[in-house]
Amino acid sequence: MCDLLNEVQAQVSSSTPLLMHLKVSKTKQQVAQNFSDYLVDLMEINASMHIALSGGSTPKIVFDELASRNIPEKNWRKVHLYWGDERCVLPDDDESNYKMTVEHLVSKIDIPEENIHRIKGENIPEYEAERYAEILEKKLPKMNGNPRFDLVILGMGDDGHTASIFPSEMVLWHSEKLCEVAEHPESGQKRITITGKIINHAATVAFLVTGESKAAKVAEIIDKKGNFKNYPASLVSPNTENLLWFLDEVAATKITTKIS
Ligand code: 6PG
């Protein structure tokens, strides 16, 4: 079992609050390897896993790494895949997070079709936000009556956005709904996004953040300095306090908080 999972398991069982766990790796490829080690072990020890995937570019290298691990079909059968956000485009559009995930992961692994719960970006956004919230309500296991992901994977934009909640739409984070319609501040592209309500109710949240362009916001958020409160990514604080950051060295370069 990878050392990170041991530490997290130890932390959880000792009920000492795990405020934030940082796993800093030299390269983007090593981030992909360390995260894959962590996920492969989680899939081994859990009877089932409901995972929300992130979009954008960083997951590509992680999905390629996962696909290269030849994880047995019996373990993929335990996994249900969802998306934390999707662009309101057709599923074969180059902008589609679903398409990216199929190309880099789903087309290369043995996971049952019925375990894949995609956001239908082609639907009318308002209708799709409601439809997907119903899917989450119906398919996810409940904790204290609320649907819970076992793992939510998030990225972070250079502006501090996460999922598709942008600094210009912080109100969406505090929504009472599980899913909302968002709008990209520059392109105006409509997005479907899960909200803070279900993100912070997850058993574990893992950020995958790489690249120099992210260093400033990562440091502000982790060091709780500057304008960190204006960045949606700073609001990620799972009730379980199981928050993991998988970073490469350049993304972590400005952090001043002592990393254990
Ligand atoms: C999306 C995402 C978004 C992404 C960040 C980081 O659909 O774009 O889910 O939140 O994670 O924008 O994107 P990169 O990994 O491409 O930097």
mmCIF file of C-alpha atoms and ligand atoms in Angstrom:
data_model
loop_
_atom_site.group_PDB
_atom_site.id
_atom_site.type_symbol
_atom_site.label_atom_id
_atom_site.label_comp_id
_atom_site.label_asym_id
_atom_site.label_seq_id
_atom_site.Cartn_x
_atom_site.Cartn_y
_atom_site.Cartn_z
ATOM 1 C CA MET A 1 0.000 0.000 0.000
ATOM 2 C CA CYS A 2 1.477 3.411 -0.931
ATOM 3 C CA ASP A 3 2.888 5.477 1.952
ATOM 4 C CA LEU A 4 0.384 8.268 1.338
ATOM 5 C CA LEU A 5 -2.597 5.958 1.854
ATOM 6 C CA ASN A 6 -0.934 4.520 4.975
ATOM 7 C CA GLU A 7 -0.488 8.031 6.380
ATOM 8 C CA VAL A 8 -4.047 9.040 5.450
ATOM 9 C CA GLN A 9 -5.483 5.794 6.867
ATOM 10 C CA ALA A 10 -3.411 6.293 10.057
ATOM 11 C CA GLN A 11 -4.575 9.883 10.300
ATOM 12 C CA VAL A 12 -8.232 8.906 9.768
ATOM 13 C CA SER A 13 -8.144 6.100 12.325
ATOM 14 C CA SER A 14 -6.375 8.355 14.824
ATOM 15 C CA SER A 15 -9.143 10.897 14.181
ATOM 16 C CA THR A 16 -6.524 13.618 14.275
ATOM 17 C CA PRO A 17 -7.840 16.239 11.849
ATOM 18 C CA LEU A 18 -6.027 16.030 8.504
ATOM 19 C CA LEU A 19 -6.179 19.619 7.463
ATOM 20 C CA MET A 20 -4.308 19.217 4.247
ATOM 21 C CA HIS A 21 -1.900 16.678 2.862
ATOM 22 C CA LEU A 22 0.558 17.730 0.182
ATOM 23 C CA LYS A 23 2.295 15.247 -2.062
ATOM 24 C CA VAL A 24 4.904 17.171 -4.047
ATOM 25 C CA SER A 25 6.599 15.339 -6.908
ATOM 26 C CA LYS A 26 9.482 16.416 -9.125
ATOM 27 C CA THR A 27 7.624 16.125 -12.427
ATOM 28 C CA LYS A 28 4.083 16.011 -13.875
ATOM 29 C CA GLN A 29 4.711 12.341 -14.734
ATOM 30 C CA GLN A 30 5.598 11.587 -11.127
ATOM 31 C CA VAL A 31 2.426 13.336 -9.999
ATOM 32 C CA ALA A 32 0.552 10.957 -12.300
ATOM 33 C CA GLN A 33 2.443 7.971 -10.854
ATOM 34 C CA ASN A 34 1.929 8.973 -7.217
ATOM 35 C CA PHE A 35 -1.759 9.640 -7.715
ATOM 36 C CA SER A 36 -2.164 6.348 -9.595
ATOM 37 C CA ASP A 37 -0.422 4.478 -6.743
ATOM 38 C CA TYR A 38 -2.869 6.077 -4.329
ATOM 39 C CA LEU A 39 -5.947 5.281 -6.441
ATOM 40 C CA VAL A 40 -4.893 1.700 -7.247
ATOM 41 C CA ASP A 41 -4.563 1.011 -3.510
ATOM 42 C CA LEU A 42 -7.908 2.636 -2.756
ATOM 43 C CA MET A 43 -9.543 0.448 -5.427
ATOM 44 C CA GLU A 44 -7.913 -2.601 -3.796
ATOM 45 C CA ILE A 45 -9.250 -1.940 -0.293
ATOM 46 C CA ASN A 46 -12.717 -0.568 -1.118
ATOM 47 C CA ALA A 47 -15.718 -2.726 -2.066
ATOM 48 C CA SER A 48 -17.015 0.088 -4.292
ATOM 49 C CA MET A 49 -15.876 3.560 -5.283
ATOM 50 C CA HIS A 50 -17.856 6.478 -6.668
ATOM 51 C CA ILE A 51 -15.372 8.912 -8.205
ATOM 52 C CA ALA A 52 -15.928 12.401 -9.671
ATOM 53 C CA LEU A 53 -13.355 13.146 -12.375
ATOM 54 C CA SER A 54 -11.948 16.549 -13.249
ATOM 55 C CA GLY A 55 -11.548 17.907 -16.753
ATOM 56 C CA GLY A 56 -9.032 20.182 -18.442
ATOM 57 C CA SER A 57 -5.525 19.017 -19.459
ATOM 58 C CA THR A 58 -3.841 17.786 -16.250
ATOM 59 C CA PRO A 59 -5.943 14.590 -15.996
ATOM 60 C CA LYS A 60 -4.728 13.388 -19.424
ATOM 61 C CA ILE A 61 -1.324 12.283 -18.140
ATOM 62 C CA VAL A 62 -2.915 10.783 -15.017
ATOM 63 C CA PHE A 63 -5.469 8.818 -17.047
ATOM 64 C CA ASP A 64 -2.703 7.569 -19.399
ATOM 65 C CA GLU A 65 -0.754 6.391 -16.337
ATOM 66 C CA LEU A 66 -3.814 4.671 -14.833
ATOM 67 C CA ALA A 67 -4.590 2.984 -18.147
ATOM 68 C CA SER A 68 -0.998 1.680 -18.311
ATOM 69 C CA ARG A 69 -1.377 -0.037 -14.908
ATOM 70 C CA ASN A 70 -3.495 -2.942 -16.210
ATOM 71 C CA ILE A 71 -5.796 -2.710 -13.238
ATOM 72 C CA PRO A 72 -7.815 -5.961 -13.138
ATOM 73 C CA GLU A 73 -11.396 -5.891 -14.424
ATOM 74 C CA LYS A 74 -12.621 -7.039 -10.989
ATOM 75 C CA ASN A 75 -11.364 -3.723 -9.552
ATOM 76 C CA TRP A 76 -12.756 -1.534 -12.322
ATOM 77 C CA ARG A 77 -16.116 -3.257 -11.797
ATOM 78 C CA LYS A 78 -16.150 -1.670 -8.301
ATOM 79 C CA VAL A 79 -15.718 1.851 -9.732
ATOM 80 C CA HIS A 80 -18.417 4.246 -10.862
ATOM 81 C CA LEU A 81 -17.184 7.269 -12.822
ATOM 82 C CA TYR A 82 -18.842 10.686 -12.752
ATOM 83 C CA TRP A 83 -17.668 14.171 -13.770
ATOM 84 C CA GLY A 84 -17.249 17.205 -11.548
ATOM 85 C CA ASP A 85 -17.949 19.432 -14.522
ATOM 86 C CA GLU A 86 -18.510 19.408 -18.245
ATOM 87 C CA ARG A 87 -18.477 21.892 -21.062
ATOM 88 C CA CYS A 88 -21.858 22.321 -22.764
ATOM 89 C CA VAL A 89 -20.719 20.717 -26.025
ATOM 90 C CA LEU A 90 -21.376 17.465 -27.886
ATOM 91 C CA PRO A 91 -19.644 14.350 -26.465
ATOM 92 C CA ASP A 92 -17.398 14.112 -29.565
ATOM 93 C CA ASP A 93 -16.317 17.766 -29.347
ATOM 94 C CA ASP A 94 -12.611 18.404 -28.591
ATOM 95 C CA GLU A 95 -13.712 20.570 -25.673
ATOM 96 C CA SER A 96 -15.629 17.670 -24.085
ATOM 97 C CA ASN A 97 -14.222 16.371 -20.780
ATOM 98 C CA TYR A 98 -16.046 13.106 -21.494
ATOM 99 C CA LYS A 99 -14.281 12.742 -24.854
ATOM 100 C CA MET A 100 -10.900 13.439 -23.241
ATOM 101 C CA THR A 101 -11.571 10.800 -20.586
ATOM 102 C CA VAL A 102 -12.672 8.191 -23.138
ATOM 103 C CA GLU A 103 -9.546 8.785 -25.231
ATOM 104 C CA HIS A 104 -7.089 8.647 -22.303
ATOM 105 C CA LEU A 105 -8.775 6.145 -19.977
ATOM 106 C CA VAL A 106 -12.197 4.606 -20.578
ATOM 107 C CA SER A 107 -11.360 3.228 -24.056
ATOM 108 C CA LYS A 108 -8.324 1.446 -22.544
ATOM 109 C CA ILE A 109 -9.816 -0.164 -19.420
ATOM 110 C CA ASP A 110 -12.323 -2.912 -18.621
ATOM 111 C CA ILE A 111 -15.066 -0.928 -16.872
ATOM 112 C CA PRO A 112 -18.763 -1.797 -17.291
ATOM 113 C CA GLU A 113 -20.627 0.725 -19.499
ATOM 114 C CA GLU A 114 -23.311 1.084 -16.805
ATOM 115 C CA ASN A 115 -20.648 2.347 -14.353
ATOM 116 C CA ILE A 116 -20.046 5.470 -16.445
ATOM 117 C CA HIS A 117 -22.311 8.394 -15.608
ATOM 118 C CA ARG A 118 -21.450 11.213 -17.977
ATOM 119 C CA ILE A 119 -22.777 14.767 -17.915
ATOM 120 C CA LYS A 120 -24.640 15.263 -21.193
ATOM 121 C CA GLY A 121 -23.094 18.506 -22.402
ATOM 122 C CA GLU A 122 -25.342 18.419 -25.458
ATOM 123 C CA ASN A 123 -28.496 18.927 -23.402
ATOM 124 C CA ILE A 124 -30.067 22.280 -22.499
ATOM 125 C CA PRO A 125 -27.819 23.396 -19.605
ATOM 126 C CA GLU A 126 -30.564 24.117 -17.053
ATOM 127 C CA TYR A 127 -32.252 20.780 -17.832
ATOM 128 C CA GLU A 128 -28.926 18.900 -17.645
ATOM 129 C CA ALA A 129 -27.952 20.434 -14.287
ATOM 130 C CA GLU A 130 -31.216 19.112 -12.838
ATOM 131 C CA ARG A 131 -30.976 15.749 -14.596
ATOM 132 C CA TYR A 132 -27.415 15.163 -13.367
ATOM 133 C CA ALA A 133 -28.306 16.193 -9.810
ATOM 134 C CA GLU A 134 -31.026 13.516 -9.893
ATOM 135 C CA ILE A 135 -28.473 10.951 -11.124
ATOM 136 C CA LEU A 136 -26.156 11.814 -8.209
ATOM 137 C CA GLU A 137 -29.060 11.702 -5.747
ATOM 138 C CA LYS A 138 -30.084 8.262 -7.084
ATOM 139 C CA LYS A 139 -26.705 6.567 -7.700
ATOM 140 C CA LEU A 140 -24.404 7.833 -4.933
ATOM 141 C CA PRO A 141 -24.306 6.185 -1.516
ATOM 142 C CA LYS A 142 -25.724 8.425 1.205
ATOM 143 C CA MET A 143 -23.995 9.753 4.336
ATOM 144 C CA ASN A 144 -26.270 11.567 6.819
ATOM 145 C CA GLY A 145 -28.915 11.500 4.107
ATOM 146 C CA ASN A 146 -26.745 13.304 1.552
ATOM 147 C CA PRO A 147 -25.176 11.772 -1.581
ATOM 148 C CA ARG A 148 -21.470 11.242 -1.091
ATOM 149 C CA PHE A 149 -18.597 10.672 -3.468
ATOM 150 C CA ASP A 150 -15.817 8.430 -2.189
ATOM 151 C CA LEU A 151 -13.351 10.579 -4.088
ATOM 152 C CA VAL A 152 -13.655 13.916 -5.874
ATOM 153 C CA ILE A 153 -10.729 14.723 -8.177
ATOM 154 C CA LEU A 154 -10.288 18.458 -8.840
ATOM 155 C CA GLY A 155 -8.006 20.624 -10.908
ATOM 156 C CA MET A 156 -7.404 24.322 -10.407
ATOM 157 C CA GLY A 157 -7.238 27.053 -13.030
ATOM 158 C CA ASP A 158 -4.632 29.855 -13.053
ATOM 159 C CA ASP A 159 -7.434 32.098 -11.702
ATOM 160 C CA GLY A 160 -8.132 29.820 -8.737
ATOM 161 C CA HIS A 161 -11.284 28.289 -10.186
ATOM 162 C CA THR A 162 -12.100 24.628 -9.561
ATOM 163 C CA ALA A 163 -14.610 22.296 -11.208
ATOM 164 C CA SER A 164 -16.381 24.971 -13.259
ATOM 165 C CA ILE A 165 -16.854 27.445 -10.446
ATOM 166 C CA PHE A 166 -15.033 30.626 -11.385
ATOM 167 C CA PRO A 167 -14.140 33.595 -9.132
ATOM 168 C CA SER A 168 -16.811 35.581 -11.026
ATOM 169 C CA GLU A 169 -19.506 33.115 -9.868
ATOM 170 C CA MET A 170 -18.557 32.270 -6.257
ATOM 171 C CA VAL A 171 -22.286 32.174 -5.418
ATOM 172 C CA LEU A 172 -22.544 28.848 -7.270
ATOM 173 C CA TRP A 173 -20.255 27.255 -4.687
ATOM 174 C CA HIS A 174 -22.782 27.989 -1.920
ATOM 175 C CA SER A 175 -25.776 26.715 -3.911
ATOM 176 C CA GLU A 176 -28.258 24.396 -2.195
ATOM 177 C CA LYS A 177 -28.341 22.378 -5.418
ATOM 178 C CA LEU A 178 -25.866 19.575 -6.270
ATOM 179 C CA CYS A 179 -25.298 20.901 -9.807
ATOM 180 C CA GLU A 180 -25.436 24.345 -11.368
ATOM 181 C CA VAL A 181 -25.003 25.975 -14.769
ATOM 182 C CA ALA A 182 -21.830 28.078 -14.918
ATOM 183 C CA GLU A 183 -20.301 30.375 -17.512
ATOM 184 C CA HIS A 184 -16.636 30.650 -18.455
ATOM 185 C CA PRO A 185 -15.709 34.298 -17.707
ATOM 186 C CA GLU A 186 -13.725 34.811 -20.932
ATOM 187 C CA SER A 187 -15.283 32.494 -23.534
ATOM 188 C CA GLY A 188 -18.852 32.678 -22.204
ATOM 189 C CA GLN A 189 -18.969 28.894 -22.675
ATOM 190 C CA LYS A 190 -21.725 27.301 -20.605
ATOM 191 C CA ARG A 191 -20.661 24.607 -18.179
ATOM 192 C CA ILE A 192 -22.375 22.121 -15.867
ATOM 193 C CA THR A 193 -20.648 21.919 -12.499
ATOM 194 C CA ILE A 194 -21.087 20.176 -9.176
ATOM 195 C CA THR A 195 -21.266 22.555 -6.225
ATOM 196 C CA GLY A 196 -19.511 23.025 -2.884
ATOM 197 C CA LYS A 197 -22.359 21.201 -1.167
ATOM 198 C CA ILE A 198 -21.423 17.807 -2.666
ATOM 199 C CA ILE A 199 -17.674 18.488 -3.035
ATOM 200 C CA ASN A 200 -17.228 19.163 0.694
ATOM 201 C CA HIS A 201 -19.426 16.191 1.546
ATOM 202 C CA ALA A 202 -17.024 13.799 -0.210
ATOM 203 C CA ALA A 203 -15.050 11.220 1.786
ATOM 204 C CA THR A 204 -11.837 12.486 0.169
ATOM 205 C CA VAL A 205 -10.970 15.327 -2.211
ATOM 206 C CA ALA A 206 -7.768 15.223 -4.240
ATOM 207 C CA PHE A 207 -6.379 18.189 -6.177
ATOM 208 C CA LEU A 208 -4.176 17.406 -9.180
ATOM 209 C CA VAL A 209 -2.360 20.646 -9.946
ATOM 210 C CA THR A 210 0.774 21.034 -12.030
ATOM 211 C CA GLY A 211 2.668 23.825 -13.760
ATOM 212 C CA GLU A 212 4.271 27.150 -12.924
ATOM 213 C CA SER A 213 1.176 29.152 -13.860
ATOM 214 C CA LYS A 214 -0.615 27.697 -10.838
ATOM 215 C CA ALA A 215 2.131 28.441 -8.260
ATOM 216 C CA ALA A 216 0.867 31.846 -7.106
ATOM 217 C CA LYS A 217 -2.699 30.715 -6.388
ATOM 218 C CA VAL A 218 -1.580 27.405 -4.854
ATOM 219 C CA ALA A 219 0.636 29.307 -2.399
ATOM 220 C CA GLU A 220 -2.049 31.865 -1.519
ATOM 221 C CA ILE A 221 -4.574 29.057 -0.852
ATOM 222 C CA ILE A 222 -2.294 26.729 1.105
ATOM 223 C CA ASP A 223 -0.629 29.563 3.039
ATOM 224 C CA LYS A 224 -4.016 31.267 3.489
ATOM 225 C CA LYS A 225 -2.632 34.614 2.347
ATOM 226 C CA GLY A 226 -3.350 37.330 -0.223
ATOM 227 C CA ASN A 227 -6.713 37.079 -1.975
ATOM 228 C CA PHE A 228 -7.137 33.354 -1.290
ATOM 229 C CA LYS A 229 -10.744 33.857 -0.143
ATOM 230 C CA ASN A 230 -11.630 35.061 -3.657
ATOM 231 C CA TYR A 231 -10.631 31.743 -5.214
ATOM 232 C CA PRO A 232 -13.225 28.950 -5.352
ATOM 233 C CA ALA A 233 -10.447 26.363 -4.844
ATOM 234 C CA SER A 234 -9.858 27.835 -1.351
ATOM 235 C CA LEU A 235 -13.370 26.786 -0.324
ATOM 236 C CA VAL A 236 -12.580 23.101 -0.803
ATOM 237 C CA SER A 237 -12.613 21.735 2.736
ATOM 238 C CA PRO A 238 -14.206 18.300 3.010
ATOM 239 C CA ASN A 239 -16.088 17.657 6.268
ATOM 240 C CA THR A 240 -13.838 14.630 6.743
ATOM 241 C CA GLU A 241 -10.794 16.920 6.443
ATOM 242 C CA ASN A 242 -9.410 14.441 3.910
ATOM 243 C CA LEU A 243 -7.928 16.940 1.482
ATOM 244 C CA LEU A 244 -4.969 15.881 -0.640
ATOM 245 C CA TRP A 245 -2.891 18.044 -2.993
ATOM 246 C CA PHE A 246 -0.864 16.243 -5.645
ATOM 247 C CA LEU A 247 1.513 18.918 -6.941
ATOM 248 C CA ASP A 248 4.622 19.090 -9.052
ATOM 249 C CA GLU A 249 7.563 21.078 -7.750
ATOM 250 C CA VAL A 250 6.934 24.126 -9.951
ATOM 251 C CA ALA A 251 3.313 24.387 -8.787
ATOM 252 C CA ALA A 252 4.475 24.107 -5.158
ATOM 253 C CA THR A 253 7.434 26.457 -5.490
ATOM 254 C CA LYS A 254 5.856 29.480 -3.739
ATOM 255 C CA ILE A 255 4.323 27.648 -0.771
ATOM 256 C CA THR A 256 5.839 28.866 2.529
ATOM 257 C CA THR A 257 3.867 26.565 4.865
ATOM 258 C CA LYS A 258 6.144 23.756 6.138
ATOM 259 C CA ILE A 259 5.352 20.624 4.090
ATOM 260 C CA SER A 260 5.526 17.366 6.160
HETATM 261 C C1 6PG B 1 -12.424 21.985 -16.791
HETATM 262 C C2 6PG B 1 -12.033 21.626 -15.405
HETATM 263 C C3 6PG B 1 -11.273 22.722 -14.714
HETATM 264 C C4 6PG B 1 -9.811 22.313 -14.749
HETATM 265 C C5 6PG B 1 -8.925 23.520 -14.503
HETATM 266 C C6 6PG B 1 -7.467 23.151 -14.638
HETATM 267 O O1 6PG B 1 -13.344 21.381 -17.300
HETATM 268 O O2 6PG B 1 -11.739 22.826 -17.356
HETATM 269 O O3 6PG B 1 -12.582 20.700 -14.735
HETATM 270 O O4 6PG B 1 -11.654 22.940 -13.410
HETATM 271 O O5 6PG B 1 -9.564 21.327 -13.795
HETATM 272 O O6 6PG B 1 -9.267 24.485 -15.455
HETATM 273 O O7 6PG B 1 -7.266 22.825 -15.954
HETATM 274 P P1 6PG B 1 -5.834 22.334 -16.490
HETATM 275 O O8 6PG B 1 -5.573 21.044 -15.860
HETATM 276 O O9 6PG B 1 -6.023 22.230 -17.961
HETATM 277 O O10 6PG B 1 -4.828 23.372 -16.087
#
